[in-house]
Coordinates of C-alpha atoms in Angstrom, one line a residue:
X1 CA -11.5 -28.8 11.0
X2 CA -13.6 -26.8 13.3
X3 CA -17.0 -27.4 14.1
X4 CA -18.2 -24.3 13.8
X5 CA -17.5 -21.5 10.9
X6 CA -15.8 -18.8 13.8
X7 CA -12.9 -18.0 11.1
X8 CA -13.7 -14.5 9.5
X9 CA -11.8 -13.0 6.9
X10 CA -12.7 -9.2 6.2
X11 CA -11.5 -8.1 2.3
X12 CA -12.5 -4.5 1.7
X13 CA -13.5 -4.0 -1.6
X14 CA -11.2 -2.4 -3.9
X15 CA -9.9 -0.6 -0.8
X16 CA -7.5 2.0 -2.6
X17 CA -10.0 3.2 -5.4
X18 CA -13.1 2.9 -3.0
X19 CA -11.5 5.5 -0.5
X20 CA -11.0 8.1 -3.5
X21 CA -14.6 7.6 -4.6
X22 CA -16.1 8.2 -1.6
X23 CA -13.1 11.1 -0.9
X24 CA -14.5 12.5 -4.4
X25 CA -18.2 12.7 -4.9
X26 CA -17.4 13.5 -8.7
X27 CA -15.9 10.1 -8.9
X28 CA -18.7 7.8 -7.8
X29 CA -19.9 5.3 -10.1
X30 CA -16.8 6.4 -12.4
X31 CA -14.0 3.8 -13.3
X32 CA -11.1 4.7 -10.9
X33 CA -7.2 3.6 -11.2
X34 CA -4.8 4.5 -8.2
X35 CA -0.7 3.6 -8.8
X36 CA 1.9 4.7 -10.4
X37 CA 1.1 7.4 -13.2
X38 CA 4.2 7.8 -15.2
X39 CA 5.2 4.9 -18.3
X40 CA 6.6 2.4 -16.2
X41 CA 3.8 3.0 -13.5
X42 CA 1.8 0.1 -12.6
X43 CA -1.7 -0.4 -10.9
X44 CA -2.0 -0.7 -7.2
X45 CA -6.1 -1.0 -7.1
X46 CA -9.1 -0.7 -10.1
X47 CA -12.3 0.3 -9.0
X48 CA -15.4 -2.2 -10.1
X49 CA -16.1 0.6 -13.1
X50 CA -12.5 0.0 -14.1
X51 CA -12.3 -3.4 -13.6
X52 CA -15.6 -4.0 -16.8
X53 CA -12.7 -2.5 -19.0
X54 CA -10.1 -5.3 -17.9
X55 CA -8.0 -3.1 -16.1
X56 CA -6.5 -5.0 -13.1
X57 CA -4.4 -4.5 -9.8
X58 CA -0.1 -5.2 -11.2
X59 CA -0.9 -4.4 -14.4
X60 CA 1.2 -1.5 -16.1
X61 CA -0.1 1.7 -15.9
X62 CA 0.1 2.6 -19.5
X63 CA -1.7 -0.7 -20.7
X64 CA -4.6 0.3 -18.2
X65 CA -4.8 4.0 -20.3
X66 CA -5.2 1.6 -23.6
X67 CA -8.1 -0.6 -21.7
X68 CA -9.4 2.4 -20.3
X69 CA -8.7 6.0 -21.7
X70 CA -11.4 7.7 -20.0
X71 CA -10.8 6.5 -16.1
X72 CA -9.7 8.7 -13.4
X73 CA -5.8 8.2 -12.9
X74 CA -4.7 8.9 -9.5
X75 CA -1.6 9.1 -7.1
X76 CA -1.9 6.9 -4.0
X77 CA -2.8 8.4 -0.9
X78 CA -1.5 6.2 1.9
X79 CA -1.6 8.6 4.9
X80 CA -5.0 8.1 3.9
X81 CA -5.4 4.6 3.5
X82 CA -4.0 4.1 6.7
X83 CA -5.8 6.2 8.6
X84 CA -9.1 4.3 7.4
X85 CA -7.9 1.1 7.6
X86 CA -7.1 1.6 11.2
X87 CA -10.7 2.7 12.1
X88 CA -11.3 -0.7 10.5
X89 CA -8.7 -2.6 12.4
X90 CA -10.3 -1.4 15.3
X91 CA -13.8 -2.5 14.7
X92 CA -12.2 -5.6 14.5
X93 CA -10.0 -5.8 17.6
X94 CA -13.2 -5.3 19.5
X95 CA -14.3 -9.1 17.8
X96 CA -11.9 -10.4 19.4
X97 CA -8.2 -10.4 20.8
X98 CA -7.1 -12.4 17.6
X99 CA -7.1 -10.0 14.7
X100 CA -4.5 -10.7 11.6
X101 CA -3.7 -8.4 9.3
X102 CA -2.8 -9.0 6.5
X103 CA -3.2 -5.8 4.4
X104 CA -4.3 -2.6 5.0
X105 CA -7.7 -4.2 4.0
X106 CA -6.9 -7.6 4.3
X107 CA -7.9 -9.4 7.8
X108 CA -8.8 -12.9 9.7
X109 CA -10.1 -12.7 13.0
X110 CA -10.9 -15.6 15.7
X111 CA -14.8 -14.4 16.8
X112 CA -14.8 -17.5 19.0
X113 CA -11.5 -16.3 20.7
X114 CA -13.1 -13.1 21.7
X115 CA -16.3 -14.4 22.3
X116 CA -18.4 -12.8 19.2
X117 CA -19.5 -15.9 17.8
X118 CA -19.4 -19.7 18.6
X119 CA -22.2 -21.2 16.1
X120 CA -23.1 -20.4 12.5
X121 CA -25.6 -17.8 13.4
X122 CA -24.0 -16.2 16.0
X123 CA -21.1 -16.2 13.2
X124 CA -23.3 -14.5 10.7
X125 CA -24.6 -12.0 12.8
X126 CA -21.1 -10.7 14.2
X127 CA -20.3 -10.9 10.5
X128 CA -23.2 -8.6 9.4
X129 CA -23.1 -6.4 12.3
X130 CA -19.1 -5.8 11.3
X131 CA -20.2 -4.9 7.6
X132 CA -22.9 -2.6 8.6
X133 CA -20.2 -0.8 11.1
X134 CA -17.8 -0.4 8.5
X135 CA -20.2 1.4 6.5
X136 CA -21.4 3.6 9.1
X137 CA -17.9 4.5 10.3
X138 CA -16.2 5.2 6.7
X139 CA -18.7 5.1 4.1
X140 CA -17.2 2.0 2.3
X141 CA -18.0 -1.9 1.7
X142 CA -16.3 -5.1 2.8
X143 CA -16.9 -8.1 1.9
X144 CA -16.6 -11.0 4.3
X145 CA -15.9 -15.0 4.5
X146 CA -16.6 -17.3 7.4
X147 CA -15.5 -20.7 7.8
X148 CA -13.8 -23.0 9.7
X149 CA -10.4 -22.4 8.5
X150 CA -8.2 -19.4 7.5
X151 CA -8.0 -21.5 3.8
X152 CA -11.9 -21.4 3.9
X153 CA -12.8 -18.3 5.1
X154 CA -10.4 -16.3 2.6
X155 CA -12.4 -18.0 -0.1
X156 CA -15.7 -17.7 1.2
X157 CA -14.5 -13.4 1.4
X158 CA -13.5 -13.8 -2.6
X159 CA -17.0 -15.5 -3.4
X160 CA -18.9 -13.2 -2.0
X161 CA -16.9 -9.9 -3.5
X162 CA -18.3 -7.5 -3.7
X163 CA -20.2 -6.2 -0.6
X164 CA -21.4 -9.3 0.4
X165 CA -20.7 -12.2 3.2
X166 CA -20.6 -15.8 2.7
X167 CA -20.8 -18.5 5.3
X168 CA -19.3 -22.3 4.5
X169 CA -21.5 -24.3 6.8
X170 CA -19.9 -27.1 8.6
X171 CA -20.1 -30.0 6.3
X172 CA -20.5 -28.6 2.9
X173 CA -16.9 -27.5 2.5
X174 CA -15.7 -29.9 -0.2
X175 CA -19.0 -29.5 -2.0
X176 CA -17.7 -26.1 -2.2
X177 CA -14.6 -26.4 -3.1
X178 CA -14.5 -29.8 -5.9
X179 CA -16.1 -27.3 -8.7
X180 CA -13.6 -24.7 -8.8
X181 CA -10.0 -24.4 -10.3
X182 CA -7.0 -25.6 -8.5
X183 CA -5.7 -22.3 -9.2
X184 CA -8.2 -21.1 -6.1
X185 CA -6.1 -23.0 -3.1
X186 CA -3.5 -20.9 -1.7
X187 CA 0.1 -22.0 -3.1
X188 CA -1.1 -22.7 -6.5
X189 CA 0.8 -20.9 -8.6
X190 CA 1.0 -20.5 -12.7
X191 CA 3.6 -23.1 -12.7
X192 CA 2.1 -25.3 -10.4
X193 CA -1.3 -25.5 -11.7
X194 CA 0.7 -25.6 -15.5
X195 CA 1.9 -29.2 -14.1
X196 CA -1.9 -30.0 -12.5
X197 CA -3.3 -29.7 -16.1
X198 CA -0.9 -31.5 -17.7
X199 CA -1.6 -34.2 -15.4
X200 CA -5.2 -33.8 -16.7
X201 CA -6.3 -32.1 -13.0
X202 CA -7.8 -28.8 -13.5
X203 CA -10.0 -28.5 -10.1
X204 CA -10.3 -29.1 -6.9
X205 CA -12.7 -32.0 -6.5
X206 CA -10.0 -33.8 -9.4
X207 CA -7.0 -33.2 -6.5
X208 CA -8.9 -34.1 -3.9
X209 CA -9.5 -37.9 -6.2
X210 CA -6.1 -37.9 -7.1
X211 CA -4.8 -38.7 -3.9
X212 CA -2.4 -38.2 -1.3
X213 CA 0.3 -40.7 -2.7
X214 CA -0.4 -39.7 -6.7
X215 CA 0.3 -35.6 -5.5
X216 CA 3.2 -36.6 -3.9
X217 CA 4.7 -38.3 -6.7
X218 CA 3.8 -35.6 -9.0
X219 CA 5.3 -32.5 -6.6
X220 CA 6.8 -33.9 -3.7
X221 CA 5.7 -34.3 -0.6
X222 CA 5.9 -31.7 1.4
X223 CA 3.9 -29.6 -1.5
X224 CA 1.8 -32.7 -2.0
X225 CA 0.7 -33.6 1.1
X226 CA -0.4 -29.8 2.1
X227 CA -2.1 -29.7 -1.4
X228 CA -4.1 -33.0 -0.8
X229 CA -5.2 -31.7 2.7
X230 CA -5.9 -28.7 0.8
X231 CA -8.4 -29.9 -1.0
X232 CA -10.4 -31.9 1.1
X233 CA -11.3 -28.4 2.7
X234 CA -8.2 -29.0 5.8
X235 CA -6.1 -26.4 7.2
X236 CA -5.8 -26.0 10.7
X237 CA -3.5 -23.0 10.7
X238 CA -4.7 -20.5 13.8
X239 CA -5.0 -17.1 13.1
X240 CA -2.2 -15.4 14.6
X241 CA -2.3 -11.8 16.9
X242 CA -0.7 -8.8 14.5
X243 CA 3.0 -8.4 15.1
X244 CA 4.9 -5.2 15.4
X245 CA 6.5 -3.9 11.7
X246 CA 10.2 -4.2 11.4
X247 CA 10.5 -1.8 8.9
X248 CA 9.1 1.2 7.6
X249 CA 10.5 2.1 4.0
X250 CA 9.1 4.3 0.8
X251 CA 10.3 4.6 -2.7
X252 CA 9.6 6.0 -5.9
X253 CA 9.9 4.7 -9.7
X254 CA 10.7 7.6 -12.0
X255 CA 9.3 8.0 -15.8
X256 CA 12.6 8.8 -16.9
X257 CA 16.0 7.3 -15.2
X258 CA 17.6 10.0 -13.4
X259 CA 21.6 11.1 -14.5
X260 CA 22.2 14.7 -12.8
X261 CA 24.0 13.6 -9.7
X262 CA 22.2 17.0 -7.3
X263 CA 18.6 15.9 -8.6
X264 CA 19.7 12.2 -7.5
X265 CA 20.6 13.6 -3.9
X266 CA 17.4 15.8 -3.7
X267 CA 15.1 12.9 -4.4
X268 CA 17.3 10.7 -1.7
X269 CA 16.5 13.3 1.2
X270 CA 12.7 13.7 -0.1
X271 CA 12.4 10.1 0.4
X272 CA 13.7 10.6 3.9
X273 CA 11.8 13.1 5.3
X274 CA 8.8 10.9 4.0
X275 CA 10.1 8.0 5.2
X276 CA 10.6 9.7 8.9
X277 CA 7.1 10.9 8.5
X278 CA 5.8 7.4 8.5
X279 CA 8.0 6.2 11.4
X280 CA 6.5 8.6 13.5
X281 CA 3.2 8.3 12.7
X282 CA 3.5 4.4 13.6
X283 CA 4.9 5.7 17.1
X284 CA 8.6 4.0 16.5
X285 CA 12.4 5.1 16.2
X286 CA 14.7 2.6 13.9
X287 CA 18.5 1.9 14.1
X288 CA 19.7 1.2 10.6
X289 CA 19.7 3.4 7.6
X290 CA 18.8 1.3 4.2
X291 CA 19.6 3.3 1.1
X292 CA 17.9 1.3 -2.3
X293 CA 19.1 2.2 -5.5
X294 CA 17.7 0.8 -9.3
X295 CA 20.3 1.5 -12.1
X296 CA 19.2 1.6 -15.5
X297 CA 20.2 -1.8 -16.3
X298 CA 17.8 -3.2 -13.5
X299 CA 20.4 -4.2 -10.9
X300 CA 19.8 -3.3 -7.2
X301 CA 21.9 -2.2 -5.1
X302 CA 21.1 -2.0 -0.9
X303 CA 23.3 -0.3 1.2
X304 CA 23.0 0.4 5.1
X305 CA 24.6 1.9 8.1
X306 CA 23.8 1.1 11.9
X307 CA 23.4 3.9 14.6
X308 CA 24.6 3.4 17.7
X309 CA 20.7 3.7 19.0
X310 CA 17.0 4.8 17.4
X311 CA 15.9 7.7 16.0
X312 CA 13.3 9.2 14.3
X313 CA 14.6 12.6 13.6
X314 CA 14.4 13.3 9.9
X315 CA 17.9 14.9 9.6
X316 CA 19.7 12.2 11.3
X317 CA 18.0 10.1 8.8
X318 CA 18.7 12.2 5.5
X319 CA 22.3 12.4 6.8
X320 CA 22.8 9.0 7.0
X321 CA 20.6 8.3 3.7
X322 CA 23.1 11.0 2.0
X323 CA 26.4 9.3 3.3
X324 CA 25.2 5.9 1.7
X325 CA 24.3 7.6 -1.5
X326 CA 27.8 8.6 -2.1
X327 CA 29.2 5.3 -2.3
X328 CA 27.0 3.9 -4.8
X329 CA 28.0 4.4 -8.9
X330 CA 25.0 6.3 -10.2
X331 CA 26.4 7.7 -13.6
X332 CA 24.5 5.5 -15.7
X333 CA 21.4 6.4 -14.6
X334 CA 19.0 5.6 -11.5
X335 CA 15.3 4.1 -12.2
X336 CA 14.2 3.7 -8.1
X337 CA 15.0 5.4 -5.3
X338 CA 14.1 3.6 -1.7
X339 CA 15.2 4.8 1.7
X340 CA 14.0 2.7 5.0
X341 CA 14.4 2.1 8.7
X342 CA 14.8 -1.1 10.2
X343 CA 15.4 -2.5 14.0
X344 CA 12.4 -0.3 14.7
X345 CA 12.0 0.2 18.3
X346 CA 9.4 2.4 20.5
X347 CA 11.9 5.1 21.9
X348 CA 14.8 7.3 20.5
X349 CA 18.4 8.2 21.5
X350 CA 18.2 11.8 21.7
X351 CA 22.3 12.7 20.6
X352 CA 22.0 10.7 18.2
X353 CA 22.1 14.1 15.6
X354 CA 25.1 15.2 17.1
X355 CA 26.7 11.8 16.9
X356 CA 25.7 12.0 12.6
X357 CA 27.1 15.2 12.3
X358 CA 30.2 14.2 14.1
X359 CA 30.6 10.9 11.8
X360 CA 30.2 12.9 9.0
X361 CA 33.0 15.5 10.4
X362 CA 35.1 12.6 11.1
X363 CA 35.0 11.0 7.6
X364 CA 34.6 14.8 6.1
X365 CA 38.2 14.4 4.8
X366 CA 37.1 12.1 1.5
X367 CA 34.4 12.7 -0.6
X368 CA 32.6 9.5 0.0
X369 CA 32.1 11.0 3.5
X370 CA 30.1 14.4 2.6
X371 CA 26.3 15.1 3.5
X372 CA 24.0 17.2 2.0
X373 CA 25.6 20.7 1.7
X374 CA 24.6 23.1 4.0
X375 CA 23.3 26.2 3.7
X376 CA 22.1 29.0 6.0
X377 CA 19.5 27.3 7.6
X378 CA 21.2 23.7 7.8
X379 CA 21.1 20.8 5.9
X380 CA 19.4 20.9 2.7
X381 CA 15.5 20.5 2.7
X382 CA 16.1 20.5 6.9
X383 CA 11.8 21.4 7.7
X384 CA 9.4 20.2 10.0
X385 CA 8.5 16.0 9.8
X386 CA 5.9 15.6 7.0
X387 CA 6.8 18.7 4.9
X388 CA 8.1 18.6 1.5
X389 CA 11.9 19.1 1.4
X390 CA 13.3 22.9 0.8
X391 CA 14.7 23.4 -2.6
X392 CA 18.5 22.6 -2.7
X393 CA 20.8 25.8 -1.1
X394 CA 22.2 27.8 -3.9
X395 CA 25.2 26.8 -5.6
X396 CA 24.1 22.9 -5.5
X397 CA 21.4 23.2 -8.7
X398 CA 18.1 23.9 -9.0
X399 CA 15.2 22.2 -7.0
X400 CA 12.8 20.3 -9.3
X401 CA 10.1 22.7 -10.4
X402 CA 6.6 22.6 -8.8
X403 CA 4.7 19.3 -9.5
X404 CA 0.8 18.3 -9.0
X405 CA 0.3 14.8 -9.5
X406 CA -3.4 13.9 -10.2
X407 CA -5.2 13.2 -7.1
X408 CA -3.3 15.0 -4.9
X409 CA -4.5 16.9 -2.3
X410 CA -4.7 21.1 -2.2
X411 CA -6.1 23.9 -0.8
X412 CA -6.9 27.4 -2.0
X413 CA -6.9 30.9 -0.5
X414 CA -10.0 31.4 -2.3
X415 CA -11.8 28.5 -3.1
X416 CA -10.9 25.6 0.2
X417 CA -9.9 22.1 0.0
X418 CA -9.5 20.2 -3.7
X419 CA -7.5 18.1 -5.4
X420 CA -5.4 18.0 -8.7
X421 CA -7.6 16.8 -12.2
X422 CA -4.4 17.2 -13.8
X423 CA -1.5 19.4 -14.8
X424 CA 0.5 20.5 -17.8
X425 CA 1.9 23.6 -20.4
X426 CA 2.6 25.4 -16.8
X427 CA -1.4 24.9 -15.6
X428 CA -3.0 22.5 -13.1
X429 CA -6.5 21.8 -13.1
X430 CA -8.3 21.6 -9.9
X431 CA -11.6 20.3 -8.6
X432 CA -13.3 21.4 -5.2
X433 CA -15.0 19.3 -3.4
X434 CA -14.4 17.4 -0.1
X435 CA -16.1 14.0 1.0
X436 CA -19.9 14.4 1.7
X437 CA -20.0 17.7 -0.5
X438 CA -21.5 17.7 -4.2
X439 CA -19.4 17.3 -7.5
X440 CA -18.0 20.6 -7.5
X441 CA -16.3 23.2 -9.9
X442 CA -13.1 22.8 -11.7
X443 CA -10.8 25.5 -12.1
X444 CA -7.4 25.9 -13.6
X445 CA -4.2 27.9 -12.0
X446 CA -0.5 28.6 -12.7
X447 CA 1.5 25.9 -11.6
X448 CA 2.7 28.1 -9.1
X449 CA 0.0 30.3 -8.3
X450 CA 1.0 31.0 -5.0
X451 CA -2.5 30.8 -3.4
X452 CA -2.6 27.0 -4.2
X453 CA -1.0 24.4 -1.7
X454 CA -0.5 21.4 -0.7
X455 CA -2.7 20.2 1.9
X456 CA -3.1 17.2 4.2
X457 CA -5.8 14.6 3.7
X458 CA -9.7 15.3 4.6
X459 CA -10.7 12.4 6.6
X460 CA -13.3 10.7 5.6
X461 CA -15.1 10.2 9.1
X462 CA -17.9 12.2 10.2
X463 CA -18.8 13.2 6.1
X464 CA -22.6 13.1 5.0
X465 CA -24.2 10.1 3.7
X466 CA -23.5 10.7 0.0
X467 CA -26.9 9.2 -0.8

C-alpha cells in the first residue's frame, strides 16, 4: 500500500442530469431524469431531486414516471456530454501524465506521477484546486476520493458524493472500511454477497476476520484471496494511461418493434450517419462494418463486413450497414437497431466509396446484394456528416414524420435557441432559454412549423454564473 494517499478518483456528480440543469436554468433545483423516454426506456442518470423520489440510474423508464410523475424527462445529449467531459479530462491530464478514464465522468489519476502531490496535504490541495477548476470551467460539481489505492480512492469519491472530497489518511484505511457492507468492495456482486451472508458475513471488518484460508474455502481462491486482500484495505493495481477506443458504435431501442421492412432500412442508415458523426469527431477512420439487430423475441443477431482499408465517409458506411441489413430475417419484428465501427485507425483510404459501390454492383445481381435505392441526388438520406438523414426517395415509402423528443435542442427564426418541453396532437412545446440566461418563456408550434429546427448544442463554457 502506498505511503502516501496520491490515488485520486474524480466522480462527477450525476454527470448526465447536472449538465441539463445547468444547460436549463428552468431546471435547477428540479428533479431531472435523462434515458430512454419511450416504455421500454430505461434511466441513464437521476438528478439528486430525482433521486429523494427513488428513481435510480438502470431503472426502467416508465417505473421512474410512477416514482416520479412530475420530473423533467429528457433525451440524452452526448455530443454534449462529451464535449464537457473532455474540458474535464483535460484539467486532469495537466495533474499528471497518468489519467484513467473510466467514464465520461468517471477518472483515477496518479498526482504523484505528475508531480501534483506527494503527501496528504499536498494531496488535498491538488484535490481542492481540481474541484474548484471544474466549477469555474463548466459550472458543475465533482466529487473526489484520495487514497493510496485505486480500491480506496473510488470509495473515498462515493463517501464524499455529493460535491465533496474525502481523504483516507495512511493508516486508518481498515478503520474505514470494517463498518461498511461487503457489498462496497469492487467484485461483490448480489450473488456473491448472497453467499457472504449466509456465511453470517455481512461487512467488511467480518471478511477481513474471516481469513484468508476460510474465503478461500468458501469461493475459491483466486476470488478468495483478492477478496481477503480486499479487505484489509490492499490493492496495488496502478492506474493505467487512457487507451485509444476500438470502437465507436450507437443504437436505438424503439417503443414499438418495428415490421415495415423501408422504415427498418431508414432507421439502419440514420444510425450510420450518426455513427460516422461520432468517428469523426474522435478524429478516427474504422475498417469493419457491424450491423446489430434485436428481434422481437430478444435474440441478437451481429453481422459485419471488412473493408479493404478505413474510412470515415458516412455513405461508405450506410452502404455497407444496408448490405448487412439484407441478409438478416427481420419479418417478425425488430426491437434495437445498432450500427458500429471497429479496427479504428487515425487515417482513411480515400477509394474506399468507389470500391462499396463497385461491391455492391458486383453482387447487384441477388437481392441480398442491394443498397439503399437511389435517387436523384444519390443514396438515400446521402447529406453532410452530423445531419439528419433525407427522407427516403419516392417510390421507397414515406420518411417517418417529424419528431421532437423532449430535451432536444432547437432554434427559432423568431425567438433563438430552445429546446423541446414536449410534443403531441401535431404540437411541440418549446422553452427558450440558453445556459446563463433566466427561465424563459414557453411557446408551442406546429410540429412542422417550418421556422423551428434542429440545432446543435449551446456549450456550456463561457455562460454566466447562474447564481
Amino acid at each position: 500500500m502506498r505511503a502516501a494517499p496520491t490515488i485520486l478518483h474524480l466522480d462527477m456528480d450525476a454527470f448526465y442530469a447536472s449538465v441539463e440543469q445547468a444547460s436549463k436554468p428552468s431546471l435547477r433545483g428540479k428533479a431531472v431524469i435523462v434515458g430512454g423516454l419511450g416504455p421500454r426506456g430505461v434511466v441513464a442518470t437521476a438528478s439528486y431531486e430525482a433521486r429523494r423520489f427513488g428513481v435510480h440510474s438502470a431503472m426502467p423508464t416508465a417505473q421512474a414516471r410512477r416514482l416520479c410523475p412530475n420530473g423533467a424527462y429528457l433525451i440524452p445529449r452526448f455530443s454534449l456530454y462529451r464535449e464537457v467531459s473532455e474540458l474535464v479530462m483535460g484539467l486532469l491530464r495537466d495533474l499528471s501524465p497518468l489519467v484513467e478514464p473510466l467514464s465520461l465522468d468517471e477518472a483515477f489519476v496518479d498526482l504523484e506521477a505528475g508531480g501534483a502531490a506527494f503527501d496528504s496535504a499536498g494531496a488535498r490541495a491538488a484535490g481542492e484546486r481540481l474541484r474548484a477548476d471544474i466549477t469555474a470551467l463548466t459550472g458543475l460539481s465533482g466529487s473526489v476520493g484520495l487514497a493510496g489505492s485505486k480500491m480506496l480512492a473510488k470509495i473515498a469519491s462515493e463517501e464524499a458524493k455529493p460535491d465533496g472530497l474525502l481523504l483516507i489518511a495512511p493508516g486508518t484505511e481498515r478503520a474505514l472500511l470494517a463498518p461498511m457492507p461487503v457489498r462496497t468492495l469492487p467484485g461483490v456482486g448480489p450473488a456473491t454477497g448472497e453467499h457472504l451472508r449466509r456465511a453470517g458475513i455481512t461487512t467488511v471488518g467480518e471478511l477481513a476476520e474471516a481469513g484468508e484460508d476460510e474465503l478461500v474455502r468458501m469461493v475459491g481462491r483466486a476470488h478468495g484471496v483478492g477478496l481477503h486482500r480486499m479487505a484489509l484495505g490492499l490493492d496495488d493495481r496502478p492506474v493505467v494511461a487512457e487507451r485509444d477506443a476500438k470502437s465507436v458504435s450507437v443504437e436505438d431501442t424503439f417503443d414499438v418493434d418495428l415490421h415495415d421492412r423501408v422504415r427498418i432500412r431508414y432507421e439502419v442508415q440514420r444510425l450510420a450517419d450518426r455513427c460516422t458523426g461520432r468517428l469523426r469527431a474522435s478524429g478516427h477512420s474504422g475498417r469493419t462494418i457491424v450491423l446489430k439487430v434485436r428481434r422481437y423475441d430478444f435474440s441478437t443477431l451481429t453481422r459485419s463486413e471488412t473493408l479493404r482499408g478505413p474510412t470515415d465517409d458516412p455513405a461508405v458506411v450506410r452502404e455497407a450497414a444496408a448490405r448487412l441489413l439484407e441478409g438478416v430475417d427481420t419479418t417478425g419484428g425488430v426491437r434495437l437497431l445498432g450500427v458500429g465501427v471497429t479496427g479504428l485507425a487515425d487515417y482513411t483510404q480515400e477509394d474506399l466509396f468507389a470500391q462499396a459501390l463497385a461491391t455492391a454492383g458486383a453482387e447487384g445481381a441477388g437481392p441480398g446484394a442491394q443498397g439503399l435505392e437511389e435517387g436523384p441526388a444519390g443514396p438515400a438520406g446521402e447529406g453532410a456528416p452530423g445531419q439528419p438523414p433525407a427522407p427516403a426517395p419516392e417510390g421507397a415509402g414515406t420518411a417517418p414524420a417529424r419528431h421532437w423528443s423532449a430535451g432536444t435542442d432547437v432554434h427559432h427564426a423568431v425567438y433563438g435557441p430552445g429546446w423541446v418541453q414536449g410534443s403531441g396532437l401535431g404540437r411541440v412545446t418549446v422553452r427558450f432559454e440558453q445556459p446563463g440566461s433566466p427561465p424563459g418563456r414557453v411557446r408551442t408550434f406546429l410540429l412542422d412549423d417550418p421556422e423551428l429546427e434542429p440545432s446543435d448544442p449551446l456549450p456550456l463554457v463561457g455562460r454566466e454564473d447562474p447564481s
